[in-house]
């Protein structure tokens, strides 16, 4: 009977396994494979060049800049995206009314595509007719060039952080709702303030959820492309270039698919290593209740 049940489970799992292999694992290993080849213009002809693409990767200044920007973005996303989402979830969890309203309002940006958000902020940052300069003009102030070499990375970070705060907010709020009310009632009798209840009860009890959210944020940062590409295209002077946009430029503007595969391999390796590192560092004994 047990074998029979397992047989049906395997039969139902098999289509998903095949699709995952075709759509995820085949492109992944193909990317690593092509990283060892000189492949241009999507030609049928490729020549094996060993580690030459990796030597170029190490010496490429644009990769250094894109990697640095990606790391800055990663730190900012963990601090602000996860941090703001957690604070909002703790605040909403502490109130008795408006729960569904705040959940809907904060989650709404997640439902908008990255391209649409990028276009919205691109129009807001515009010099001549942008929303921000329209406000300054109406207040009698001079217009500002919002996207410069010094400010470009911050300007693209704002919509990136804003887009997924609601996603992590809903996850944290769901985790907080599962904490038994008895814990808070006992702490209230002992005279614990809302701040102390959040620090000593709420956060420790949902720590495993916070750890998963940080891992998701790390992986998500390496996939950032659409918002940066629409707002700045990685410029000016690579000031907002991240690994995703640089890969696209090399593959489709530079028509060098072999080198682009090497950058893709770097993104995969960094994502896996940092996710494992985060899981190890943030791992704690699970609290059951």
XYZ file of C-alpha atoms in Angstrom:
289
model
C 0.000 0.000 0.000
C 2.852 2.327 0.916
C 4.634 1.515 -2.354
C 1.407 2.113 -4.264
C 0.981 5.542 -2.709
C 4.592 6.431 -3.491
C 4.121 5.299 -7.082
C 1.220 7.702 -7.587
C 3.151 10.504 -5.895
C 6.116 9.947 -8.224
C 3.817 9.872 -11.275
C 2.334 13.249 -10.321
C 5.748 14.718 -9.501
C 7.378 13.557 -12.734
C 5.892 16.202 -15.130
C 6.998 19.028 -12.828
C 10.427 17.423 -12.535
C 10.790 17.188 -16.324
C 9.670 20.800 -16.835
C 12.067 22.007 -14.117
C 14.885 20.104 -15.781
C 14.118 21.554 -19.231
C 13.349 25.148 -18.174
C 15.749 25.621 -15.246
C 18.576 23.101 -15.085
C 19.273 22.741 -18.816
C 19.703 26.537 -19.337
C 21.788 26.695 -16.155
C 24.270 24.021 -17.258
C 24.194 25.333 -20.840
C 25.214 28.772 -19.533
C 28.180 27.253 -17.693
C 29.085 25.240 -20.820
C 29.003 28.256 -23.154
C 31.130 30.289 -20.742
C 34.148 28.305 -21.978
C 33.518 29.201 -25.617
C 34.068 32.140 -27.930
C 30.496 32.560 -29.186
C 29.297 35.701 -30.933
C 26.231 36.922 -32.861
C 24.235 33.803 -31.876
C 26.200 31.997 -34.561
C 26.140 28.223 -34.998
C 29.930 28.247 -34.809
C 31.635 28.287 -31.428
C 35.290 27.741 -30.521
C 36.540 26.405 -27.208
C 38.802 28.930 -25.450
C 39.076 27.434 -21.959
C 39.304 30.029 -19.194
C 39.876 33.069 -21.451
C 36.413 34.490 -20.693
C 37.072 34.118 -16.968
C 40.451 35.911 -17.298
C 38.627 38.757 -19.069
C 35.985 38.741 -16.322
C 38.652 39.286 -13.648
C 40.213 42.195 -15.587
C 36.947 43.836 -16.755
C 36.504 47.178 -14.956
C 32.809 47.306 -15.901
C 32.281 43.959 -14.131
C 34.041 45.317 -11.043
C 31.684 48.304 -11.036
C 28.586 46.151 -11.668
C 29.629 43.736 -8.911
C 30.222 46.581 -6.447
C 26.826 48.120 -7.281
C 25.129 44.734 -6.907
C 26.724 44.243 -3.476
C 25.652 47.753 -2.375
C 22.153 46.967 -3.637
C 22.189 43.666 -1.751
C 23.074 45.347 1.558
C 20.497 48.109 0.991
C 17.772 45.582 0.147
C 18.443 43.508 3.277
C 18.555 46.563 5.557
C 15.741 48.657 4.109
C 13.465 46.219 2.243
C 13.462 43.545 4.948
C 13.779 46.103 7.768
C 10.889 48.322 6.625
C 8.695 45.289 5.903
C 9.351 43.893 9.396
C 8.646 47.216 11.121
C 5.410 47.683 9.154
C 4.311 44.121 9.936
C 4.996 44.612 13.666
C 3.047 47.890 13.653
C 0.061 46.479 11.766
C 0.083 43.345 13.930
C -0.159 45.525 17.041
C -3.376 47.252 15.934
C -6.790 45.626 16.083
C -8.444 47.439 13.133
C -7.376 48.081 9.541
C -5.457 44.826 9.197
C -6.805 43.955 5.737
C -6.609 47.548 4.516
C -2.885 47.915 5.285
C -2.152 44.441 3.912
C -3.773 45.361 0.580
C -2.180 48.813 0.355
C 1.366 47.619 1.100
C 1.120 44.517 -1.083
C -0.198 46.393 -4.142
C 3.236 47.405 -5.614
C 4.162 43.710 -5.810
C 1.363 43.210 -8.346
C 2.857 45.858 -10.681
C 5.473 44.680 -13.154
C 9.040 45.870 -12.721
C 8.978 47.453 -16.174
C 5.894 49.538 -15.304
C 7.479 50.653 -12.029
C 10.681 51.520 -13.867
C 8.749 53.602 -16.402
C 6.821 55.349 -13.623
C 10.010 56.402 -11.837
C 11.741 57.251 -15.127
C 8.952 59.735 -15.818
C 9.103 61.044 -12.239
C 12.872 61.716 -12.509
C 12.586 63.487 -15.887
C 14.192 66.950 -16.064
C 11.747 68.862 -18.284
C 8.366 67.327 -17.429
C 9.174 64.996 -14.549
C 6.900 64.798 -11.523
C 9.606 65.756 -9.004
C 10.752 68.809 -10.954
C 7.113 69.853 -11.436
C 6.777 69.994 -7.640
C 9.995 72.021 -7.327
C 8.848 74.423 -10.059
C 5.453 74.920 -8.417
C 7.303 75.794 -5.183
C 9.473 78.351 -7.026
C 12.634 76.204 -6.893
C 15.144 75.406 -9.642
C 14.875 72.119 -11.506
C 17.287 69.337 -10.567
C 19.017 66.694 -12.678
C 17.987 63.714 -10.584
C 20.009 61.041 -12.332
C 23.711 61.835 -12.259
C 26.844 59.732 -11.886
C 26.678 60.226 -8.117
C 22.950 59.711 -7.618
C 22.003 57.096 -10.244
C 22.406 54.060 -7.978
C 20.289 55.626 -5.215
C 17.622 56.637 -7.722
C 17.217 53.035 -8.946
C 17.452 51.643 -5.418
C 14.346 53.542 -4.288
C 11.842 51.757 -6.601
C 13.608 48.402 -6.158
C 13.231 48.596 -2.374
C 9.700 49.996 -2.612
C 8.460 47.258 -4.968
C 9.019 44.269 -2.669
C 8.494 45.748 0.805
C 4.855 44.620 0.542
C 5.855 41.080 -0.379
C 7.955 40.572 2.750
C 5.417 42.556 4.799
C 2.702 39.990 3.998
C 5.040 37.089 4.812
C 5.995 38.598 8.188
C 2.386 39.497 8.976
C 1.248 35.926 8.281
C 3.998 34.565 10.550
C 3.102 37.017 13.342
C -0.578 36.051 13.168
C 0.351 32.466 14.119
C 1.936 33.473 17.443
C -0.500 32.544 20.258
C -2.082 35.590 21.928
C -1.333 34.016 25.333
C 2.345 34.954 24.944
C 1.493 38.628 24.565
C -1.079 38.537 27.370
C 1.497 37.048 29.766
C 4.066 39.659 28.779
C 1.455 42.404 29.219
C 0.739 41.211 32.768
C 4.509 41.369 33.460
C 4.482 44.997 32.317
C 6.265 44.525 28.963
C 5.845 47.423 26.542
C 4.959 46.974 22.846
C 8.611 47.505 21.967
C 9.781 44.806 24.385
C 7.091 42.382 23.152
C 8.285 42.925 19.589
C 11.962 42.440 20.482
C 11.656 39.521 22.915
C 8.574 37.676 21.596
C 7.637 38.518 18.007
C 11.044 38.653 16.300
C 12.538 35.531 17.968
C 9.421 33.507 17.212
C 9.433 34.391 13.505
C 13.226 34.333 13.104
C 13.113 31.329 10.737
C 10.737 33.310 8.461
C 13.050 36.344 8.581
C 15.977 34.084 7.593
C 14.059 32.768 4.580
C 13.111 36.347 3.601
C 16.776 37.415 3.696
C 17.742 34.436 1.507
C 14.991 35.380 -0.967
C 16.199 38.999 -0.955
C 19.759 37.876 -1.740
C 18.634 35.738 -4.678
C 16.234 38.477 -5.848
C 18.982 41.112 -5.891
C 21.047 39.116 -8.376
C 17.995 38.960 -10.667
C 17.414 42.734 -10.699
C 17.296 43.952 -14.273
C 14.053 45.529 -15.523
C 13.813 48.547 -13.196
C 17.483 49.503 -13.616
C 17.362 49.017 -17.381
C 14.246 51.160 -17.851
C 15.363 54.035 -15.587
C 19.077 54.363 -16.412
C 20.128 51.465 -18.664
C 23.011 51.018 -16.227
C 24.374 54.543 -16.806
C 25.525 57.201 -16.715
C 29.116 55.924 -17.036
C 28.150 52.552 -15.499
C 27.166 54.392 -12.296
C 24.060 52.217 -11.836
C 25.305 49.190 -13.727
C 24.475 45.883 -12.029
C 25.410 42.383 -13.102
C 22.018 41.726 -14.725
C 22.080 44.830 -16.948
C 25.739 44.347 -17.852
C 25.032 40.752 -18.886
C 22.210 41.989 -21.141
C 24.424 44.664 -22.708
C 27.220 42.184 -23.411
C 24.850 39.536 -24.818
C 22.540 41.678 -26.961
C 24.348 44.977 -27.581
C 27.871 43.573 -27.698
C 26.648 40.308 -29.312
C 29.130 38.279 -27.240
C 27.116 35.380 -25.876
C 30.163 33.440 -24.662
C 31.336 36.230 -22.357
C 27.741 36.950 -21.306
C 27.473 33.282 -20.239
C 30.567 33.806 -18.071
C 28.871 36.760 -16.352
C 25.744 34.617 -15.939
C 27.849 31.889 -14.323
C 29.295 34.478 -11.922
C 25.751 35.540 -10.966
C 24.719 31.918 -10.346
C 27.785 31.141 -8.227
C 27.487 34.321 -6.137
C 23.756 33.754 -5.567
C 24.285 30.170 -4.391
C 27.300 30.967 -2.181
C 25.700 33.986 -0.490
C 22.403 32.140 0.066
C 24.223 29.220 1.735
C 26.330 31.664 3.787
C 23.213 33.564 4.923
C 21.444 30.335 5.889
C 24.456 29.219 7.953
C 24.907 32.576 9.681
C 21.214 33.111 10.421
C 20.468 29.531 11.414
C 19.113 29.160 14.942
C 17.266 26.490 16.856
C 13.670 26.455 15.675
C 11.121 27.466 18.318
C 7.873 25.504 18.203
C 4.687 26.761 19.794
